[in-house]
GROMACS .gro file of C-alpha atoms in nm:
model
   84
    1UNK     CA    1   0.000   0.000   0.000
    2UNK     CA    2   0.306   0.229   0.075
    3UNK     CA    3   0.464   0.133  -0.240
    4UNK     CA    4   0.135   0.257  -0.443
    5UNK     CA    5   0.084   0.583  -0.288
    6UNK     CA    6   0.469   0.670  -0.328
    7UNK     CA    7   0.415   0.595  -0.660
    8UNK     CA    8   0.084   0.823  -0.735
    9UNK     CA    9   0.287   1.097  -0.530
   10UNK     CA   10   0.570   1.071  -0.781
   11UNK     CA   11   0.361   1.065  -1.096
   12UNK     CA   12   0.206   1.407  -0.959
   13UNK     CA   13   0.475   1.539  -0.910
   14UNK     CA   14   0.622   1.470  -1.243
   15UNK     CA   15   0.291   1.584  -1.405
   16UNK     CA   16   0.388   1.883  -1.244
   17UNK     CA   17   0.687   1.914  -1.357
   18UNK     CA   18   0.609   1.827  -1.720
   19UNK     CA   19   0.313   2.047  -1.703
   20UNK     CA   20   0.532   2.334  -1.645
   21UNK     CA   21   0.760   2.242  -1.889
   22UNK     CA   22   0.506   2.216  -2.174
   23UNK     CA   23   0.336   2.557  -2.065
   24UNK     CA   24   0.048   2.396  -1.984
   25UNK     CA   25  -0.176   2.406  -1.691
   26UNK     CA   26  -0.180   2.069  -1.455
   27UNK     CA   27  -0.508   2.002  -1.299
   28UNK     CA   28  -0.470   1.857  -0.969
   29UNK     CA   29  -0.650   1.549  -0.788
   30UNK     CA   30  -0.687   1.427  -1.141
   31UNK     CA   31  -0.374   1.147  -1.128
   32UNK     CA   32  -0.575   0.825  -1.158
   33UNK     CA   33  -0.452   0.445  -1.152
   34UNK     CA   34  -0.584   0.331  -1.514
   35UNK     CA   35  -0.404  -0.010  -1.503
   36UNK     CA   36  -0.168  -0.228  -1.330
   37UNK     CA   37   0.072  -0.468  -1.438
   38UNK     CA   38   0.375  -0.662  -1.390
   39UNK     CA   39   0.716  -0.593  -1.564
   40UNK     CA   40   1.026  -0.777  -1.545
   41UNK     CA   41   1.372  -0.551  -1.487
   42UNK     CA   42   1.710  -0.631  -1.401
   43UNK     CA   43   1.642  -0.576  -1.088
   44UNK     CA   44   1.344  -0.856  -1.094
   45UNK     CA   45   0.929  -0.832  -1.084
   46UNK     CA   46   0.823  -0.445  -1.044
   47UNK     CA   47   0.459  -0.305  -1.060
   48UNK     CA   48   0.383  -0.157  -1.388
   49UNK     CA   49   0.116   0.148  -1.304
   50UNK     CA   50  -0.013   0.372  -1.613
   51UNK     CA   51  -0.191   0.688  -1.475
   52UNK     CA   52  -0.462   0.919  -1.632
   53UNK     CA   53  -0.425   1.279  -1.556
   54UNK     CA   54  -0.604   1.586  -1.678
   55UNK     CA   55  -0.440   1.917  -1.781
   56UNK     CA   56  -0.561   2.228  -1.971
   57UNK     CA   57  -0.396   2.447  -2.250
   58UNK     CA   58  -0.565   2.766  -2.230
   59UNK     CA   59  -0.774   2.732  -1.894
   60UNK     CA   60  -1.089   2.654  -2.084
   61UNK     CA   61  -1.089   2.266  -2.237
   62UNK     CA   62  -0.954   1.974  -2.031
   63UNK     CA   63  -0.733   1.735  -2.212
   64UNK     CA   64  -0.601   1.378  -2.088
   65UNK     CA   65  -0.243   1.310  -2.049
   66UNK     CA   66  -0.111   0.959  -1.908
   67UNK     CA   67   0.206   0.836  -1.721
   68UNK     CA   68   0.344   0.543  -1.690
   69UNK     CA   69   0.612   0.425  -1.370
   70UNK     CA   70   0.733   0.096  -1.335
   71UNK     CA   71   0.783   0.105  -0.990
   72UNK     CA   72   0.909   0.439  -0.876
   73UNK     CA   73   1.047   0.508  -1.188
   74UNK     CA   74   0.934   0.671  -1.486
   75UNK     CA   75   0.893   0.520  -1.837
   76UNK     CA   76   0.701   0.742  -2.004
   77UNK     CA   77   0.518   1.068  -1.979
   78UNK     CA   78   0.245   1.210  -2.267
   79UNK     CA   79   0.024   1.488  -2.297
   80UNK     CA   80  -0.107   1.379  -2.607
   81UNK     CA   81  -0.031   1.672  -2.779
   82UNK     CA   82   0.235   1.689  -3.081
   83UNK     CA   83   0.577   1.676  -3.049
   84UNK     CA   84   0.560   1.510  -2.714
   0.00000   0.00000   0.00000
């Protein structure tokens, strides 16, 4: 249980972070667990969480952006948009 909330505290803060860096606006309390997997690593068996998160361009339509950690690390972040 530790181990999963770490994890959705990470991928908001991330969203955050690449939020900022894409000039858009992050909409908060919108990180949710979308699926959850296993994936092997060299380090053996981690969870494999994707996220769903919301995030607006211009402060008027909301857009979905996902995230993906395999265990507390990142594999992949998206807005959706392109060139991300």
């Amino acid at each position: 249980w530790l181990d999963s909330a770490r994890a959705r505290e990470l991928a908001i803060a991330i969203c955050t972070k690449g939020c900022e860096h894409r000039e858009v606006q992050f909409l908060d309390q919108t990180v949710v667990l979308r699926r959850l997997g296993l994936n092997w690593t060299n380090n053996g068996i981690r969870l494999r969480r994707t996220y769903r998160f919301d995030f607006s361009e211009e402060g008027m339509a909301r857009h979905s952006g996902h995230i993906v950690m395999v265990g507390i690390q990142l594999q992949e972040f998206s807005l959706g948009l392109p060139s991300d």
